[in-house]
Short mmCIF file of C-alpha atoms in Angstrom, two decimals:
data_model
loop_
_atom_site.label_atom_id
_atom_site.label_comp_id
_atom_site.label_asym_id
_atom_site.label_seq_id
_atom_site.Cartn_x
_atom_site.Cartn_y
_atom_site.Cartn_z
CA MET A 1 -26.34 -12.97 19.82
CA ASP A 2 -29.15 -14.76 18.19
CA ASN A 3 -28.14 -18.43 15.75
CA SER A 4 -28.30 -16.05 12.42
CA ASP A 5 -24.93 -13.47 13.24
CA ASN A 6 -23.62 -16.90 14.97
CA LYS A 7 -24.01 -18.24 11.28
CA MET A 8 -22.88 -14.99 9.64
CA PHE A 9 -19.62 -15.19 12.20
CA GLN A 10 -18.66 -18.41 11.43
CA PHE A 11 -18.89 -18.44 7.86
CA LEU A 12 -16.43 -15.96 7.70
CA SER A 13 -14.23 -17.13 10.69
CA LYS A 14 -14.03 -20.08 8.44
CA HIS A 15 -13.95 -18.77 4.73
CA LEU A 16 -12.21 -15.63 5.09
CA MET A 17 -10.33 -15.48 8.52
CA GLY A 18 -8.93 -18.84 7.89
CA PRO A 19 -7.76 -18.27 3.99
CA MET A 20 -6.09 -14.61 4.79
CA GLY A 21 -4.87 -15.62 7.43
CA LYS A 22 -2.91 -17.68 5.38
CA LEU A 23 -2.05 -15.81 2.91
CA ALA A 24 -0.84 -13.51 5.46
CA GLN A 25 2.09 -15.68 6.31
CA LEU A 26 3.13 -16.08 2.39
CA ARG A 27 6.86 -15.33 2.46
CA ILE A 28 6.62 -13.61 -0.16
CA VAL A 29 3.84 -11.33 1.10
CA ARG A 30 5.46 -10.23 4.08
CA GLY A 31 8.58 -9.59 2.11
CA VAL A 32 5.87 -7.12 0.06
CA MET A 33 4.66 -5.32 3.48
CA ALA A 34 7.97 -5.06 4.94
CA ALA A 35 9.11 -3.61 1.56
CA GLY A 36 5.42 -0.81 1.70
CA MET A 37 6.51 0.22 5.03
CA ALA A 38 10.24 0.80 4.55
CA SER A 39 8.90 2.61 1.70
CA ILE A 40 6.96 5.41 3.32
CA PRO A 41 9.63 7.75 4.55
CA PHE A 42 10.53 8.27 0.74
CA THR A 43 7.30 8.95 -1.00
CA ILE A 44 6.35 11.38 2.43
CA VAL A 45 9.79 13.29 1.94
CA GLY A 46 9.32 13.11 -2.19
CA SER A 47 5.61 14.63 -1.85
CA MET A 48 6.80 17.33 0.32
CA PHE A 49 9.73 18.49 -2.05
CA LEU A 50 6.91 18.19 -4.84
CA ILE A 51 3.94 20.43 -3.08
CA VAL A 52 6.49 22.99 -2.14
CA SER A 53 6.95 23.47 -6.29
CA ILE A 54 3.21 23.13 -7.13
CA ILE A 55 1.57 25.26 -4.14
CA PRO A 56 0.98 28.61 -6.47
CA GLN A 57 -1.43 26.48 -8.61
CA SER A 58 -3.35 26.14 -5.54
CA PHE A 59 -2.57 29.53 -4.42
CA PRO A 60 -2.53 31.41 -7.18
CA ALA A 61 -1.71 34.77 -5.09
CA LEU A 62 1.62 33.27 -4.62
CA ALA A 63 2.45 33.09 -7.92
CA GLY A 64 4.95 36.23 -7.91
CA ILE A 65 6.85 35.03 -4.54
CA TRP A 66 7.45 31.47 -5.77
CA SER A 67 8.76 32.87 -9.09
CA ALA A 68 11.37 35.41 -7.26
CA SER A 69 12.38 32.26 -5.15
CA PHE A 70 11.94 28.81 -4.71
CA ASP A 71 11.21 28.56 -8.78
CA LYS A 72 14.80 29.45 -9.22
CA LEU A 73 15.51 26.44 -7.32
CA THR A 74 13.68 24.11 -8.69
CA SER A 75 16.17 21.57 -10.68
CA LEU A 76 17.94 21.47 -7.05
CA TYR A 77 15.53 20.28 -4.65
CA MET A 78 13.22 18.56 -6.59
CA ILE A 79 15.93 16.13 -7.05
CA ALA A 80 14.82 14.61 -3.40
CA ASN A 81 11.44 13.54 -5.74
CA THR A 82 13.24 12.26 -7.84
CA ALA A 83 15.57 10.66 -5.16
CA THR A 84 12.92 8.94 -3.60
CA MET A 85 9.64 8.55 -5.79
CA GLY A 86 11.77 9.15 -8.45
CA ILE A 87 13.87 5.51 -8.06
CA LEU A 88 10.88 3.74 -5.83
CA ALA A 89 10.87 0.11 -7.15
CA LEU A 90 14.73 -0.10 -6.52
CA TYR A 91 13.83 0.84 -2.54
CA PHE A 92 11.29 -1.90 -2.79
CA CYS A 93 14.06 -4.57 -4.48
CA ILE A 94 16.67 -3.90 -1.68
CA VAL A 95 13.81 -3.92 0.85
CA PHE A 96 12.06 -6.81 0.03
CA GLY A 97 15.38 -8.49 -1.68
CA TYR A 98 16.70 -8.88 1.89
CA GLU A 99 13.51 -9.64 4.19
CA TYR A 100 13.07 -12.57 1.39
CA THR A 101 16.27 -13.51 2.11
CA ARG A 102 16.52 -13.06 5.77
CA ILE A 103 12.87 -15.03 5.88
CA GLN A 104 14.62 -18.29 3.54
CA ALA A 105 17.79 -18.21 5.82
CA GLN A 106 15.53 -18.53 8.61
CA GLU A 107 13.29 -20.55 7.96
CA GLU A 108 14.02 -23.55 5.61
CA LYS A 109 17.72 -23.16 7.36
CA VAL A 110 19.30 -22.61 4.77
CA ASN A 111 22.92 -20.71 4.66
CA VAL A 112 21.67 -17.89 2.85
CA ASN A 113 22.71 -14.35 2.75
CA PRO A 114 20.43 -11.63 3.22
CA LEU A 115 22.88 -8.28 1.64
CA ASN A 116 23.89 -11.53 -1.11
CA GLY A 117 19.79 -11.10 -1.45
CA VAL A 118 19.56 -7.54 -1.76
CA LEU A 119 22.24 -7.47 -4.34
CA LEU A 120 21.22 -10.25 -6.25
CA SER A 121 17.61 -8.92 -6.68
CA LEU A 122 19.29 -5.69 -8.00
CA MET A 123 21.30 -7.05 -11.08
CA ALA A 124 18.12 -9.41 -12.11
CA PHE A 125 15.84 -6.10 -11.73
CA ILE A 126 18.42 -3.23 -13.14
CA MET A 127 18.64 -6.00 -16.80
CA CYS A 128 15.02 -5.93 -17.28
CA VAL A 129 15.53 -2.00 -17.73
CA PRO A 130 17.15 -1.28 -20.23
CA GLU A 131 14.61 -1.46 -23.55
CA ILE A 132 16.14 -3.62 -26.47
CA ILE A 133 14.99 -4.55 -29.75
CA PHE A 134 15.80 -7.31 -32.33
CA LYS A 135 16.21 -5.49 -35.39
CA ASP A 136 17.87 -6.57 -38.51
CA GLY A 137 18.86 -9.91 -36.91
CA ALA A 138 20.96 -8.13 -33.98
CA MET A 139 19.51 -7.26 -30.37
CA THR A 140 19.30 -3.61 -30.28
CA LEU A 141 19.00 -1.01 -27.92
CA ILE A 142 16.66 1.20 -28.05
CA ASN A 143 17.57 5.17 -29.03
CA VAL A 144 14.82 7.63 -29.31
CA VAL A 145 14.99 11.11 -28.77
CA SER A 146 11.47 12.75 -29.21
CA LYS A 147 8.88 15.65 -28.44
CA ASP A 148 7.01 12.29 -26.76
CA SER A 149 9.63 10.07 -25.49
CA LYS A 150 13.67 9.95 -24.64
CA ILE A 151 15.26 6.60 -24.89
CA ILE A 152 18.58 6.40 -24.56
CA ASP A 153 20.63 3.48 -24.82
CA GLY A 154 17.99 1.64 -23.39
CA TRP A 155 17.12 3.67 -20.70
CA GLU A 156 13.77 5.95 -20.69
CA MET A 157 13.87 8.78 -19.43
CA SER A 158 11.51 11.41 -17.56
CA GLY A 159 12.21 13.22 -15.00
CA GLY A 160 14.90 10.17 -14.31
CA VAL A 161 15.17 6.56 -15.51
CA THR A 162 10.89 5.89 -15.87
CA ARG A 163 11.26 2.21 -15.72
CA LEU A 164 13.25 2.75 -12.08
CA GLY A 165 10.48 4.59 -10.82
CA THR A 166 6.59 3.66 -9.13
CA THR A 167 6.11 1.54 -12.70
CA GLY A 168 8.44 -0.88 -11.66
CA ILE A 169 8.04 -1.58 -8.45
CA PHE A 170 5.95 -5.35 -9.52
CA THR A 171 8.62 -6.22 -11.80
CA ALA A 172 11.04 -5.08 -8.93
CA ILE A 173 9.41 -7.75 -6.60
CA ILE A 174 8.43 -10.47 -8.78
CA MET A 175 12.55 -10.24 -9.95
CA SER A 176 13.53 -10.47 -6.64
CA ILE A 177 12.10 -13.57 -6.51
CA ILE A 178 13.13 -15.54 -9.06
CA ALA A 179 16.80 -13.57 -8.09
CA VAL A 180 16.67 -14.94 -4.45
CA LYS A 181 14.67 -18.77 -5.16
CA ILE A 182 17.73 -19.40 -7.58
CA TYR A 183 20.46 -18.09 -5.05
CA THR A 184 18.70 -20.41 -1.71
CA PHE A 185 18.53 -23.74 -4.72
CA CYS A 186 21.90 -23.02 -5.66
CA VAL A 187 23.21 -22.71 -1.66
CA LYS A 188 20.90 -25.69 -1.23
CA LYS A 189 22.70 -27.51 -3.80
CA ASN A 190 26.42 -26.86 -3.04
CA TRP A 191 26.46 -25.03 -6.01
CA THR A 192 28.96 -22.97 -4.47
CA ILE A 193 32.70 -22.26 -4.13
CA LYS A 194 34.25 -23.54 -0.94
CA MET A 195 36.40 -21.63 0.60
CA PRO A 196 39.19 -23.29 3.28
CA ASP A 197 37.51 -22.22 7.33
CA THR A 198 40.55 -19.85 7.69
CA VAL A 199 39.34 -17.07 5.02
CA PRO A 200 37.41 -14.14 6.27
CA THR A 201 34.10 -14.52 6.59
CA GLY A 202 33.26 -11.14 4.26
CA VAL A 203 35.03 -13.17 1.63
CA VAL A 204 33.83 -16.48 1.86
CA ASN A 205 29.93 -14.79 1.25
CA SER A 206 31.48 -13.15 -1.69
CA PHE A 207 32.50 -16.45 -3.53
CA MET A 208 29.28 -18.08 -2.37
CA ALA A 209 26.98 -16.10 -4.54
CA LEU A 210 29.65 -15.97 -7.20
CA ILE A 211 28.28 -19.27 -9.18
CA PRO A 212 23.73 -18.10 -8.08
CA THR A 213 25.71 -14.96 -9.24
CA ALA A 214 26.07 -15.88 -12.68
CA LEU A 215 23.32 -18.97 -13.69
CA ILE A 216 20.72 -15.11 -12.30
CA ALA A 217 22.37 -13.07 -15.03
CA PHE A 218 22.04 -16.52 -17.85
CA THR A 219 18.70 -17.04 -16.28
CA VAL A 220 17.96 -13.00 -17.12
CA ILE A 221 19.61 -12.87 -20.40
CA ILE A 222 17.94 -16.12 -21.98
CA ILE A 223 14.23 -14.80 -20.48
CA ASN A 224 14.47 -11.39 -21.68
CA GLY A 225 16.53 -12.64 -25.20
CA ILE A 226 13.76 -14.56 -25.92
CA LEU A 227 10.59 -11.57 -24.79
CA VAL A 228 12.75 -9.26 -26.98
CA ALA A 229 13.13 -11.14 -30.27
CA LEU A 230 9.19 -11.89 -30.13
CA ASN A 231 8.82 -7.83 -29.18
CA THR A 232 8.35 -7.65 -25.79
CA ASP A 233 10.25 -8.10 -22.71
CA ILE A 234 10.25 -9.30 -18.75
CA PHE A 235 9.17 -5.34 -17.77
CA LYS A 236 6.63 -5.53 -20.15
CA VAL A 237 5.16 -8.82 -19.98
CA ILE A 238 5.22 -8.68 -15.96
CA ALA A 239 3.26 -5.36 -16.21
CA VAL A 240 -0.11 -6.75 -18.06
CA PRO A 241 -0.67 -8.83 -14.87
CA PHE A 242 -0.57 -6.57 -12.54
CA SER A 243 -1.89 -4.01 -15.01
CA PHE A 244 -4.85 -5.90 -15.09
CA VAL A 245 -5.00 -6.19 -11.11
CA THR A 246 -4.48 -2.00 -11.11
CA ASN A 247 -7.15 -1.21 -13.05
CA LEU A 248 -9.26 -3.67 -11.34
CA THR A 249 -8.79 -1.55 -8.20
CA ASN A 250 -9.15 1.96 -9.61
CA THR A 251 -13.25 0.77 -10.49
CA TRP A 252 -16.12 1.61 -8.17
CA ILE A 253 -17.35 -2.03 -8.08
CA GLY A 254 -13.06 -3.19 -6.92
CA LEU A 255 -13.02 -0.75 -4.30
CA LEU A 256 -16.45 -1.87 -3.10
CA VAL A 257 -15.10 -5.17 -2.79
CA ILE A 258 -11.72 -4.11 -1.14
CA TYR A 259 -13.57 -2.59 2.25
CA PHE A 260 -15.85 -5.26 1.97
CA LEU A 261 -12.92 -7.96 2.46
CA MET A 262 -10.25 -5.80 5.07
CA HIS A 263 -13.79 -4.65 7.36
CA ALA A 264 -14.75 -7.82 7.24
CA LEU A 265 -11.08 -9.36 8.18
CA TRP A 266 -11.57 -6.59 11.01
CA ILE A 267 -14.80 -8.81 12.98
CA VAL A 268 -13.37 -11.90 13.09
CA GLY A 269 -10.22 -10.69 14.62
CA ILE A 270 -7.68 -9.69 12.09
CA HIS A 271 -6.31 -6.63 10.86
CA GLY A 272 -7.51 -6.38 7.72
CA ALA A 273 -6.28 -2.51 6.80
CA THR A 274 -2.37 -4.35 7.26
CA ILE A 275 -3.23 -7.67 4.83
CA VAL A 276 -5.34 -5.83 2.60
CA THR A 277 -2.94 -2.61 2.39
CA SER A 278 0.44 -4.65 2.06
CA PHE A 279 -0.89 -5.64 -1.38
CA LEU A 280 -2.52 -2.33 -2.35
CA THR A 281 0.70 -0.60 -1.75
CA PRO A 282 2.60 -0.36 -5.28
CA ILE A 283 -0.77 0.11 -6.74
CA VAL A 284 -1.72 3.46 -5.25
CA LEU A 285 2.02 4.61 -4.99
CA SER A 286 1.90 4.03 -8.92
CA ASN A 287 -1.81 5.51 -9.12
CA MET A 288 0.10 9.19 -7.40
CA ALA A 289 2.82 8.96 -9.24
CA ALA A 290 0.26 8.91 -12.47
CA ASN A 291 -1.84 11.61 -10.75
CA GLN A 292 1.64 13.29 -10.31
CA ALA A 293 1.80 13.33 -14.11
CA GLY A 294 -2.02 14.64 -14.77
CA ALA A 295 -3.73 11.75 -14.25
CA ASN A 296 -7.42 11.43 -12.22
CA ILE A 297 -7.20 8.32 -10.30
CA PRO A 298 -9.33 8.57 -6.87
CA PHE A 299 -7.17 5.09 -5.68
CA ALA A 300 -3.57 6.68 -4.99
CA GLY A 301 -1.79 7.93 -2.29
CA GLU A 302 -3.73 8.26 1.33
CA PHE A 303 -7.02 8.15 -0.38
CA ASN A 304 -7.96 5.77 2.38
CA ASN A 305 -7.41 7.82 4.91
CA SER A 306 -7.74 10.89 3.45
CA PHE A 307 -11.38 10.22 2.73
CA VAL A 308 -12.24 6.69 3.27
CA THR A 309 -11.90 5.28 7.42
CA ILE A 310 -11.08 8.58 9.01
CA GLY A 311 -10.81 8.02 12.55
CA GLY A 312 -9.78 4.09 11.65
CA SER A 313 -11.06 1.24 10.43
CA GLY A 314 -14.77 1.68 10.06
CA ALA A 315 -14.80 5.02 9.89
CA THR A 316 -15.48 5.62 13.00
CA LEU A 317 -14.75 8.99 14.11
CA GLY A 318 -18.36 10.65 13.66
CA MET A 319 -19.06 8.21 15.95
CA VAL A 320 -16.83 7.70 18.95
CA ILE A 321 -17.44 12.27 19.33
CA PHE A 322 -20.47 11.11 19.08
CA ILE A 323 -20.54 8.71 21.72
CA ALA A 324 -18.13 10.56 23.98
CA PHE A 325 -20.78 12.80 24.69
CA PHE A 326 -24.00 12.46 23.82
CA ALA A 327 -23.77 8.01 24.97
CA LYS A 328 -26.14 7.77 28.27
CA SER A 329 -23.99 4.41 28.66
CA ALA A 330 -21.65 5.23 30.93
CA GLN A 331 -19.38 2.12 29.54
CA LEU A 332 -19.42 4.13 26.39
CA GLY A 333 -19.70 7.70 27.23
CA ALA A 334 -16.11 6.65 29.09
CA LEU A 335 -14.62 4.27 26.24
CA GLY A 336 -15.49 7.30 23.83
CA LYS A 337 -13.42 10.00 25.70
CA ALA A 338 -10.31 7.86 25.95
CA ALA A 339 -10.47 7.17 22.19
CA ILE A 340 -11.61 10.51 21.02
CA VAL A 341 -8.16 11.75 21.00
CA PRO A 342 -6.28 8.51 19.04
CA SER A 343 -9.07 8.68 16.52
CA PHE A 344 -8.60 12.24 15.02
CA PHE A 345 -5.19 10.57 13.37
CA ASN A 346 -7.43 7.38 12.48
CA ILE A 347 -6.65 5.31 15.68
CA ASN A 348 -9.14 3.63 16.73
CA GLU A 349 -8.06 0.13 18.16
CA PRO A 350 -9.73 1.13 21.65
CA ILE A 351 -12.91 0.72 20.02
CA LEU A 352 -12.38 -2.10 17.71
CA PHE A 353 -11.63 -4.00 21.40
CA GLY A 354 -13.06 -2.32 23.47
CA MET A 355 -16.49 -1.42 22.43
CA PRO A 356 -15.58 -4.25 20.81
CA VAL A 357 -16.82 -4.04 17.41
CA VAL A 358 -15.43 -7.38 17.06
CA TYR A 359 -17.21 -10.25 17.06
CA ASN A 360 -19.95 -8.03 17.61
CA PRO A 361 -23.39 -8.64 15.94
CA TYR A 362 -24.56 -4.55 16.76
CA THR A 363 -21.83 -3.38 15.01
CA ALA A 364 -20.96 -5.65 12.35
CA ILE A 365 -23.50 -3.94 9.75
CA PRO A 366 -22.36 0.55 9.67
CA PHE A 367 -18.62 -1.48 10.49
CA PHE A 368 -18.83 -2.50 7.16
CA LEU A 369 -20.78 0.62 5.63
CA ALA A 370 -19.97 3.46 6.59
CA PRO A 371 -16.02 2.77 5.27
CA MET A 372 -17.83 1.74 1.57
CA ALA A 373 -19.99 4.64 1.47
CA SER A 374 -17.38 7.19 2.53
CA MET A 375 -15.44 5.57 -0.02
CA SER A 376 -18.02 6.10 -2.92
CA VAL A 377 -18.38 9.71 -1.96
CA ALA A 378 -14.87 10.68 -2.15
CA TYR A 379 -14.49 7.83 -4.88
CA PHE A 380 -17.08 10.19 -7.34
CA ALA A 381 -16.19 13.48 -6.09
CA ILE A 382 -12.00 13.02 -7.43
CA LYS A 383 -13.74 10.84 -10.59
CA PHE A 384 -15.98 13.66 -11.36
CA HIS A 385 -13.23 16.47 -10.93
CA LEU A 386 -15.07 18.23 -7.85
CA VAL A 387 -11.95 17.95 -5.66
CA ASN A 388 -8.14 17.19 -6.47
CA PRO A 389 -6.97 13.77 -6.96
CA PRO A 390 -4.27 12.39 -4.63
CA ILE A 391 -0.86 13.57 -5.59
CA ALA A 392 1.31 13.35 -2.30
CA GLN A 393 2.26 10.69 0.52
CA VAL A 394 1.15 11.59 3.54
CA ALA A 395 1.58 9.99 7.22
CA TRP A 396 -1.41 8.31 8.30
CA PRO A 397 -2.14 9.28 11.51
CA THR A 398 -2.35 13.34 9.94
CA PRO A 399 -6.18 14.08 10.82
CA GLY A 400 -8.63 12.82 8.25
CA GLY A 401 -9.10 17.45 6.33
CA LEU A 402 -5.34 17.68 6.98
CA SER A 403 -4.51 14.97 5.21
CA GLY A 404 -6.61 15.21 2.08
CA PHE A 405 -5.60 19.55 2.18
CA ILE A 406 -1.77 18.45 1.84
CA GLY A 407 -2.60 15.14 -0.07
CA SER A 408 -3.73 16.98 -3.27
CA GLY A 409 -1.58 19.77 -3.36
CA GLY A 410 -3.17 21.86 -1.53
CA ASP A 411 -7.24 22.22 -2.16
CA TRP A 412 -9.39 22.96 0.05
CA ARG A 413 -12.39 21.03 -1.44
CA ALA A 414 -10.04 18.24 -0.43
CA ALA A 415 -10.10 19.47 3.23
CA VAL A 416 -14.66 19.48 3.07
CA LEU A 417 -14.85 16.16 1.09
CA ALA A 418 -13.46 14.56 4.30
CA LEU A 419 -15.51 15.86 6.79
CA VAL A 420 -17.84 15.58 4.44
CA CYS A 421 -17.85 11.66 4.34
CA VAL A 422 -17.08 11.71 8.24
CA ILE A 423 -20.74 13.36 8.14
CA VAL A 424 -21.55 10.05 5.53
CA ALA A 425 -20.57 7.45 7.61
CA PHE A 426 -22.06 9.31 11.44
CA VAL A 427 -25.49 8.99 9.21
CA ILE A 428 -24.86 5.32 8.84
CA TRP A 429 -23.80 5.00 12.25
CA TYR A 430 -26.00 6.33 13.93
CA PRO A 431 -29.19 4.33 14.05
CA PHE A 432 -27.04 1.41 15.56
CA ILE A 433 -24.87 3.01 17.81
CA LYS A 434 -28.61 4.75 19.46
CA PHE A 435 -29.74 1.31 19.67
CA TYR A 436 -26.24 -0.88 20.98
CA ASP A 437 -25.91 1.97 23.38
CA GLY A 438 -29.53 1.69 24.75
CA LYS A 439 -28.83 -1.99 25.08
CA LEU A 440 -26.34 -0.98 26.78
CA VAL A 441 -28.03 1.63 29.23
CA ARG A 442 -30.46 -1.89 30.01
CA ASP A 443 -27.77 -3.84 31.25
CA GLU A 444 -26.09 -1.51 33.75
CA GLN A 445 -28.97 -1.32 35.15
CA THR A 446 -30.19 -4.75 35.60
CA ASN A 447 -26.99 -4.97 36.82
CA ALA A 448 -27.61 -2.52 39.77
CA LEU A 449 -30.58 -4.04 40.63
CA ASN A 450 -29.27 -7.18 40.64
CA ALA A 451 -26.12 -6.23 42.62
#
């Protein structure tokens, strides 16, 4: 490794690894990561039922069969979609509230109960859901029933309560933070009702949360009351900055930056995919819900594993197939054969640490460029309506072609797009891996002569 390579890795370690490593350890970030992981089964199951209902759109020949069978049961089985994707903000609120309270209890040595943290978080979030207006000197719950809008007693309805869905995830997280912080503050200051030692633990925990509950309720009421008087509310105010971030990540330039950061972290040994995607999970889920309603947003659902990083971070599937069957280096050939099956399921840690890719100047450039190129191909293919956007969540280890097909609601062009992305990524990898293969062959020959 020459001096310029050393300088590059030193720069990444100092200016990226350090700050991002610290960011990943923040309590809020760890709570969001836990909530995102916990939401996966709900988004996948909810998406399965959605796919069942829209199959005739992809395969018109089945329309008659669906009309005589599944369509008659749509209102029944789509309840599963409403109970998962339709109230996803509640799941985020529950898990984040629990995890954030648990972390506070462990790391600050405060006697706060995670279950109380969950309930207080839910209360704070639910108080932000109804829509209120200030009219004629009074606060009034909105009631509007029209062709385009249905708001009953402040609760906007559209296949369920709208604000409990993906649009409410960020509000759920922020209100959970506020609720848990107030709860922790009250316990630290001993602003709790003390009970005798003979009282059961469950009763003690309930009364310990009594004063924090009242304080949280009053806090939300006061903040929301002021905002409603200003013709807005907590939900809308929180949505403003996060809408900006969402719009930024949905641009091609924004995605280039995202994938650069993700892979720059990997280069210096940090699991970039876990850190970066933990921030993006609420965004891709919200975008997926928007696509279900007719939007055309590329960066949604499993866009990443379906089209960008097929084979794992660095878009390595094509490269792994190549080294498994065509590498002249015995080391690379053996590694490729060991890694080829996991790579089909987007698992490539054997390559990242076995080749290695981490801290390897010979593989750094294609590791950055390949996913950025495959992302660009997929982004513009969806943006220009050549392929349907992701509307359903699939498990991340699902092979690329199948993942794209299912995630797009059965669009065969998505499977073709995945194949094109693999080829594009491999074209970038090819000259670098050929050079690296030759270097290893020369090294092996030298070692054999010196043995």
